[in-house]
PDB file of C-alpha atoms in Angstrom:
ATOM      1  CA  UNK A   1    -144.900  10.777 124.127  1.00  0.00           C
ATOM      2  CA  UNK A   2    -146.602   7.865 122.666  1.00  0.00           C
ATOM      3  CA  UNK A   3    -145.273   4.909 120.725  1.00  0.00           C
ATOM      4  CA  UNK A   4    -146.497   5.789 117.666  1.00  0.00           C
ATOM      5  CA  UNK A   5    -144.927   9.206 117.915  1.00  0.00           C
ATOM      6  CA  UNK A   6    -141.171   7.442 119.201  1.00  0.00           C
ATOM      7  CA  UNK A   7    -141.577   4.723 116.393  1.00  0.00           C
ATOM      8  CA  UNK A   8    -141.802   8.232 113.636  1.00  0.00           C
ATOM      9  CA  UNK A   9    -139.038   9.648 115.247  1.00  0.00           C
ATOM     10  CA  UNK A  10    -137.064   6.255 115.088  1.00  0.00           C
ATOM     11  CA  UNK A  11    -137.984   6.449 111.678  1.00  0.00           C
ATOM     12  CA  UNK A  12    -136.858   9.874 110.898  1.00  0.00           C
ATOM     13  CA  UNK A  13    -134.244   9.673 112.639  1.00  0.00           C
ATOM     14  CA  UNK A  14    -133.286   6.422 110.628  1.00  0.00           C
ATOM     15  CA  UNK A  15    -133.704   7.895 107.516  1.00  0.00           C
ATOM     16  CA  UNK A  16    -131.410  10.574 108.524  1.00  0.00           C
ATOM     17  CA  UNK A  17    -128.719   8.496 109.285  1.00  0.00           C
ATOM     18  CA  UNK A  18    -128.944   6.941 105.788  1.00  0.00           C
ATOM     19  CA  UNK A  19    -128.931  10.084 104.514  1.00  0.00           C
ATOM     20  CA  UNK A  20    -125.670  11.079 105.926  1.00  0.00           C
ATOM     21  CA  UNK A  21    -124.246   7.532 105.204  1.00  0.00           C
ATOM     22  CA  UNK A  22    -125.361   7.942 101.836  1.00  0.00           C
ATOM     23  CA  UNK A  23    -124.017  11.803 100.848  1.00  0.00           C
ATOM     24  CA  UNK A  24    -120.738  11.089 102.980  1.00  0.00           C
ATOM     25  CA  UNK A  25    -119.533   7.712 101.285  1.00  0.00           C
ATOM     26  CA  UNK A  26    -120.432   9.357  97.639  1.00  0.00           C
ATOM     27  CA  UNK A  27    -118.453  12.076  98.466  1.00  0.00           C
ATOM     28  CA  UNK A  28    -115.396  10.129  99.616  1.00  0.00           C
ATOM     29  CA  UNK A  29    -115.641   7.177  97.348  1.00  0.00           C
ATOM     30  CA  UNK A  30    -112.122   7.615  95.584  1.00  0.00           C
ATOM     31  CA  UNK A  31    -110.186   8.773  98.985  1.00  0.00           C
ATOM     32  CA  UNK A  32    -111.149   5.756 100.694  1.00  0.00           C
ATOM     33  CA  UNK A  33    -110.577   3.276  97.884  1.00  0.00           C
ATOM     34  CA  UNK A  34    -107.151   4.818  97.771  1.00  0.00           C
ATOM     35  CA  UNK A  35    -106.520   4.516 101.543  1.00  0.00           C
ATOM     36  CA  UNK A  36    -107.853   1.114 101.288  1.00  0.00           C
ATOM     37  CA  UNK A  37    -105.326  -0.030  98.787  1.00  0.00           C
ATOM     38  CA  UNK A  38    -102.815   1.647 100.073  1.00  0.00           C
ATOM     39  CA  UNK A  39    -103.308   0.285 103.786  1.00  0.00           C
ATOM     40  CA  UNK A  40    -103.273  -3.410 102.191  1.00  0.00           C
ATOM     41  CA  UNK A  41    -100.289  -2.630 100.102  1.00  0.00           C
ATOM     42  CA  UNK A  42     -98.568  -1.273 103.709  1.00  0.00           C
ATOM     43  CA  UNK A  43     -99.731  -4.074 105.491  1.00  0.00           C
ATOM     44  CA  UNK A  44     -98.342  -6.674 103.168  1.00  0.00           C
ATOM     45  CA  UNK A  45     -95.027  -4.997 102.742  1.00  0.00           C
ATOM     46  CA  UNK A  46     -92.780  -6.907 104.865  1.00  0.00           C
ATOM     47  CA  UNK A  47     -94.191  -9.917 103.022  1.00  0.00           C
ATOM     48  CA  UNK A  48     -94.460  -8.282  99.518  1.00  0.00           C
ATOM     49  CA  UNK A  49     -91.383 -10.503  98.085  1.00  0.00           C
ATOM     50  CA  UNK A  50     -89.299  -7.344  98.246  1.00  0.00           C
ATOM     51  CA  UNK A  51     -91.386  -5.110  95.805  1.00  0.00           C
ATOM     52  CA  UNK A  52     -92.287  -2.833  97.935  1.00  0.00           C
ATOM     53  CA  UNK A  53     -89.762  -3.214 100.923  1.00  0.00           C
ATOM     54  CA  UNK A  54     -86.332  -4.840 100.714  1.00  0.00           C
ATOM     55  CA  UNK A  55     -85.673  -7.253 104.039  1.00  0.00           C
ATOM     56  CA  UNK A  56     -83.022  -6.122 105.639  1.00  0.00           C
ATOM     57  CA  UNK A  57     -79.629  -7.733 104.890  1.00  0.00           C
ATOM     58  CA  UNK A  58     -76.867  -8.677 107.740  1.00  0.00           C
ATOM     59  CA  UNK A  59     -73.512  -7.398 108.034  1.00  0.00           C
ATOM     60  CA  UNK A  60     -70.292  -9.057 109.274  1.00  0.00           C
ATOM     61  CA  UNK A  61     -70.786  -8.265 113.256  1.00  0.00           C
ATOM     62  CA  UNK A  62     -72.946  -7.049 115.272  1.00  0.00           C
ATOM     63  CA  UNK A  63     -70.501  -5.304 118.173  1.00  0.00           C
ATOM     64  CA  UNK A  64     -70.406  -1.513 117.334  1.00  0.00           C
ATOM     65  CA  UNK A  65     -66.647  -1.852 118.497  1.00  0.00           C
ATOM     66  CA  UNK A  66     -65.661  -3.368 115.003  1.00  0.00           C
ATOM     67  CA  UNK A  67     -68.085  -0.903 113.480  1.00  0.00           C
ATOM     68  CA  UNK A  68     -66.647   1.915 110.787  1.00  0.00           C
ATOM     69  CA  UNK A  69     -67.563   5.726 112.101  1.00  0.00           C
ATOM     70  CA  UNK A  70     -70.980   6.521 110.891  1.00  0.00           C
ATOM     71  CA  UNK A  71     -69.595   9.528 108.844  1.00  0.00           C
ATOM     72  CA  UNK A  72     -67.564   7.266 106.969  1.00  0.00           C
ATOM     73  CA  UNK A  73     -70.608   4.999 106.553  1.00  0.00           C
ATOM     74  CA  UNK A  74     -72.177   8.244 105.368  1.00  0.00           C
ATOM     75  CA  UNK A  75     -69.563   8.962 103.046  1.00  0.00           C
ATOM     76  CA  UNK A  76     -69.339   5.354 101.312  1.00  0.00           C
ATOM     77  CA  UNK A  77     -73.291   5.460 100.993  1.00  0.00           C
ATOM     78  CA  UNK A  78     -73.212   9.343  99.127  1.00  0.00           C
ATOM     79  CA  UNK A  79     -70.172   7.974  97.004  1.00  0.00           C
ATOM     80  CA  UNK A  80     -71.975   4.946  96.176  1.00  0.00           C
ATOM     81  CA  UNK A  81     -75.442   6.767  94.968  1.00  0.00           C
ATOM     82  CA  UNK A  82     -73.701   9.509  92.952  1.00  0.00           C
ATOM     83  CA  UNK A  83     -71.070   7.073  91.057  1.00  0.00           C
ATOM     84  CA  UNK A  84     -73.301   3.947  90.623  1.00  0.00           C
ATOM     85  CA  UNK A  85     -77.230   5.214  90.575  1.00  0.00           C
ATOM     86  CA  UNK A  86     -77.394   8.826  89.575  1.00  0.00           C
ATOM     87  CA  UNK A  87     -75.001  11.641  89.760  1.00  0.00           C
ATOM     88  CA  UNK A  88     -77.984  13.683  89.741  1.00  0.00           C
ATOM     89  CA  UNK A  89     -79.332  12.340  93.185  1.00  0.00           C
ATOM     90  CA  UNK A  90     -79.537  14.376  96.446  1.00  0.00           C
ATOM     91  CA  UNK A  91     -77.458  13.481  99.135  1.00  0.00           C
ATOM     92  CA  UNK A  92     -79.713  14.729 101.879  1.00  0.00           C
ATOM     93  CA  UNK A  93     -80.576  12.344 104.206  1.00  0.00           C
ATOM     94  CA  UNK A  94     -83.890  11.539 105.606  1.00  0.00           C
ATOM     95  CA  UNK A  95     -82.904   9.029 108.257  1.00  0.00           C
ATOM     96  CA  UNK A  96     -80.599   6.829 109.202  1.00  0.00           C
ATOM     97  CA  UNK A  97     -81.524   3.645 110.742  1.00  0.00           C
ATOM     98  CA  UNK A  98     -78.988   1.759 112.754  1.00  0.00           C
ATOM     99  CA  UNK A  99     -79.469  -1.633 112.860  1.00  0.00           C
ATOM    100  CA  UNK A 100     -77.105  -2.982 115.471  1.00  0.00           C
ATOM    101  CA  UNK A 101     -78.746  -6.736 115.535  1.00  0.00           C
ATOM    102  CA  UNK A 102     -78.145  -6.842 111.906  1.00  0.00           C
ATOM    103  CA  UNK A 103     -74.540  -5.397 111.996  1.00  0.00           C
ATOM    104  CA  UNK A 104     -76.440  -2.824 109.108  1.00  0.00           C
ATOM    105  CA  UNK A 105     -77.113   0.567 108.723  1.00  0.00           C
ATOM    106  CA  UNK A 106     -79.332   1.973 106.711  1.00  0.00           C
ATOM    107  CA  UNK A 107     -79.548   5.431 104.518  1.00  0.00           C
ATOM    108  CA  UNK A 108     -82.639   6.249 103.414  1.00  0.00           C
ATOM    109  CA  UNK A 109     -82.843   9.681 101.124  1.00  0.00           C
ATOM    110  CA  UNK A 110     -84.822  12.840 101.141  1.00  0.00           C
ATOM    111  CA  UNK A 111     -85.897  13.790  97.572  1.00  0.00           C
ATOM    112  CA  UNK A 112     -85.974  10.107  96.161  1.00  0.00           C
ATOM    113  CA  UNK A 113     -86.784   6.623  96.841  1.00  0.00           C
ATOM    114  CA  UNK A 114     -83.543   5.125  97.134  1.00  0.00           C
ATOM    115  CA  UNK A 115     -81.827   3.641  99.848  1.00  0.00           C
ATOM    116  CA  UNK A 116     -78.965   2.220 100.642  1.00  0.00           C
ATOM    117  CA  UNK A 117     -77.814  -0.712 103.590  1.00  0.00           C
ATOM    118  CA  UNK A 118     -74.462  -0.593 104.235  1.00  0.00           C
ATOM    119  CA  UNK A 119     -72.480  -3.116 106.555  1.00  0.00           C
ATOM    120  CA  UNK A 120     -71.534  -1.498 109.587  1.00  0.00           C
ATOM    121  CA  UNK A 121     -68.191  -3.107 109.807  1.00  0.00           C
ATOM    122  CA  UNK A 122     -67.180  -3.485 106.550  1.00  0.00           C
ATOM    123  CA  UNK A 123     -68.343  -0.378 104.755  1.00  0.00           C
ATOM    124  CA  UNK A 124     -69.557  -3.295 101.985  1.00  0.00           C
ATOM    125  CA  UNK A 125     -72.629  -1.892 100.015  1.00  0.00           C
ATOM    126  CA  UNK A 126     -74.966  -4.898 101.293  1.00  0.00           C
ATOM    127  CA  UNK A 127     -78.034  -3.991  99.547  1.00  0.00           C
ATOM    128  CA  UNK A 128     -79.374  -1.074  97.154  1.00  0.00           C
ATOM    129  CA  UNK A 129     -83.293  -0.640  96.917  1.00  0.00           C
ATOM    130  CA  UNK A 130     -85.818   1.715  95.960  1.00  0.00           C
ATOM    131  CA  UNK A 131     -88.443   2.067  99.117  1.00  0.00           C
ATOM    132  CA  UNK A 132     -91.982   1.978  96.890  1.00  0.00           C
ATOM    133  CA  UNK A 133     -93.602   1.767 100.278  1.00  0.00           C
ATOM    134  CA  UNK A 134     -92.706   5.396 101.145  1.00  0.00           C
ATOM    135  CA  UNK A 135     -94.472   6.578  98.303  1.00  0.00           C
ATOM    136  CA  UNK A 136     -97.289   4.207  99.052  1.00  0.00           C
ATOM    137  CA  UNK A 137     -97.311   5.818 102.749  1.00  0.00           C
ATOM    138  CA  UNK A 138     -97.337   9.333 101.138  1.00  0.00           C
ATOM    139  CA  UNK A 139    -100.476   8.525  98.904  1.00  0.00           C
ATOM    140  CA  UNK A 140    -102.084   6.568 102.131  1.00  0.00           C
ATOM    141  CA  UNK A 141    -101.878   9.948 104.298  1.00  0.00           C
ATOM    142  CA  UNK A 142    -102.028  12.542 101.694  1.00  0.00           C
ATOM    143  CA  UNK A 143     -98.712  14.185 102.666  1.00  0.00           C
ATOM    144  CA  UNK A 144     -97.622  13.329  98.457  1.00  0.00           C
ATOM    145  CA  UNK A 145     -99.655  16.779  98.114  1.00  0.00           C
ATOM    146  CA  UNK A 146     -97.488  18.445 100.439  1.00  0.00           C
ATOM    147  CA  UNK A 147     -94.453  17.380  98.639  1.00  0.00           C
ATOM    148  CA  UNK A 148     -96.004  17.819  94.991  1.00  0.00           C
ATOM    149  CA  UNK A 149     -97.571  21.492  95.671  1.00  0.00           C
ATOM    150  CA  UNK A 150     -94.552  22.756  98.157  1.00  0.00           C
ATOM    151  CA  UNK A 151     -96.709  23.304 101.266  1.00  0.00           C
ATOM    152  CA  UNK A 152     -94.683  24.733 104.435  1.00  0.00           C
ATOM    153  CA  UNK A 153     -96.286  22.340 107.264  1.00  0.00           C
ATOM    154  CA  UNK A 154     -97.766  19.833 105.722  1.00  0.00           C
ATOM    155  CA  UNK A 155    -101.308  21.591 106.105  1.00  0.00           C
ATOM    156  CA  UNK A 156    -102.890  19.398 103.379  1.00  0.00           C
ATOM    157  CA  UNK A 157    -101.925  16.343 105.376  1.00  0.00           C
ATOM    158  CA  UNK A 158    -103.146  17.802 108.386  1.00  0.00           C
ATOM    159  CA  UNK A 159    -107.095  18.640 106.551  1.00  0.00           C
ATOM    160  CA  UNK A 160    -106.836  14.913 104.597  1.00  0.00           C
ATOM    161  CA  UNK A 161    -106.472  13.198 108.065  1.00  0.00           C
ATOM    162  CA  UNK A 162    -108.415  15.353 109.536  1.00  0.00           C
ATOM    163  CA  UNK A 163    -111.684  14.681 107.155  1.00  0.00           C
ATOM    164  CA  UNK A 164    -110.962  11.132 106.880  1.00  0.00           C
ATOM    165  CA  UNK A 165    -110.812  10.159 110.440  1.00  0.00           C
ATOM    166  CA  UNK A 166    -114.249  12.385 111.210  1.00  0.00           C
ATOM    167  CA  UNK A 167    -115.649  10.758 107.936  1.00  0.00           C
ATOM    168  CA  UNK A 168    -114.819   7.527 109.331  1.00  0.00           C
ATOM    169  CA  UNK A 169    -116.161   7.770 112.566  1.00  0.00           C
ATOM    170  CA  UNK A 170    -119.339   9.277 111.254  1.00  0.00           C
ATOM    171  CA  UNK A 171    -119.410   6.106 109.250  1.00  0.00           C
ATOM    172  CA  UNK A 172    -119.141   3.661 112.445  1.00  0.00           C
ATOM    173  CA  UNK A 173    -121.878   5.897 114.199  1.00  0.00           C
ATOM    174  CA  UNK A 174    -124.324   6.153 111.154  1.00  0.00           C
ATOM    175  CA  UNK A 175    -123.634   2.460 110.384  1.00  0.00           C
ATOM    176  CA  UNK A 176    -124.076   1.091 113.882  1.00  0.00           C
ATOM    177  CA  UNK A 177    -127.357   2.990 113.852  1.00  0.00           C
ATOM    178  CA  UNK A 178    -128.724   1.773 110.393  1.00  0.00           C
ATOM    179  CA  UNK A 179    -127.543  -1.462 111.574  1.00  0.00           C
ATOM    180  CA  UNK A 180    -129.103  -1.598 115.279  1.00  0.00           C
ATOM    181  CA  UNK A 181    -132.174   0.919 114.493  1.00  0.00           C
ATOM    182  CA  UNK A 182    -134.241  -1.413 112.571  1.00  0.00           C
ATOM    183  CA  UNK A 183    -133.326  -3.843 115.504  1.00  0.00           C
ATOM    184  CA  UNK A 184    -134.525  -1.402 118.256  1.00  0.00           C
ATOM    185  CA  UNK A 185    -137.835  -0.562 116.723  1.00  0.00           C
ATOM    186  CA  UNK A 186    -138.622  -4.051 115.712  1.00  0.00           C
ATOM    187  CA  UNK A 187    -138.128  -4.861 119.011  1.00  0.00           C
ATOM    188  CA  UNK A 188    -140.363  -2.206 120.160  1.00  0.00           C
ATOM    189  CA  UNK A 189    -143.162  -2.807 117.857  1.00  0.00           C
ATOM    190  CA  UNK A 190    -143.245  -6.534 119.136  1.00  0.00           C
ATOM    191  CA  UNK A 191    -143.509  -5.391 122.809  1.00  0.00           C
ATOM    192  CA  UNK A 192    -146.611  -3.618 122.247  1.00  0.00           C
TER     193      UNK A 192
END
């Protein structure tokens, strides 16, 4: 093959590339400004002031031997959301996140954004929040779809993540060529 011949295949090959580049970040423009903004918006929570996640607050002690049962922690948490946030809130629980170092445990709910920290030994309400940065999460990896069109396995998730990752990764290899490929066949040209 001669160099005139590799240097037009560089070139098509090139223009390709761009192509693809081109077509694939038109096509995804909004999904990964959203995923952008979301992923700064999840990175920054911690430090967001508490607007989008609450620090978590200490209790009295941290030894789970002056702890209250964590069905009566249950109990105070449910009793606390129905009588002073909304009667009409679910009481199904999503998680509950024992924080022994904190002497705190937290309820966070299914169907809404609230949550609730309770102190462990106490039963004290420490600290009532809603957690924005599970609905920020749900935008960020599409499983809000799920949730808003009442798909069985998250399937929509599954194709979002799916396209996104491949998109992105076609990105890194079309944009490492239309970076390096002008590189390469300057390089070439020179040497002969």
């Amino acid at each position: 093959m001669t160099k005139g011949t590799a240097r037009k295949r560089q070139a098509k090959l090139l223009r390709n590339f761009r192509k693809v580049h081109r077509i694939t970040g038109a096509a995804l423009f909004i999904f990964f400004f959203v995923i952008s903004i979301t992923g700064l918006l999840l990175g920054w929570k911690k430090h967001s002031g508490d607007l989008i996640l609450s620090k978590s607050y200490a209790g009295v002690s941290t030894n789970l031997k002056h702890w209250l049962p964590i069905d009566s922690l249950h109990t105070i948490a449910n009793t606390y959301l129905l009588d002073s946030i909304s009667s009409e809130l679910s009481t199904e629980i999503d998680r509950i996140d024992i924080r022994k170092n904190k002497g705190m445990v937290k309820f966070v709910y299914t169907d809404h954004i609230w949550s609730l920290q309770i102190d462990g030994t106490t039963g004290k309400v420490l600290h009532v929040e809603r957690r924005y940065s599970d609905v920020i999460e749900k935008i960020h990896d599409g499983s809000i779809l799920d949730e808003l069109l009442g798909t069985s396995n998250k399937q929509i998730k599954v194709f979002y993540t799916s396209v996104m990752g491949l998109a992105l990764l076609v990105f890194t290899i079309t944009g490492f060529w239309l970076w390096y490929g002008p590189k390469r066949m300057k390089r070439n040209k020179v040497s002969t």
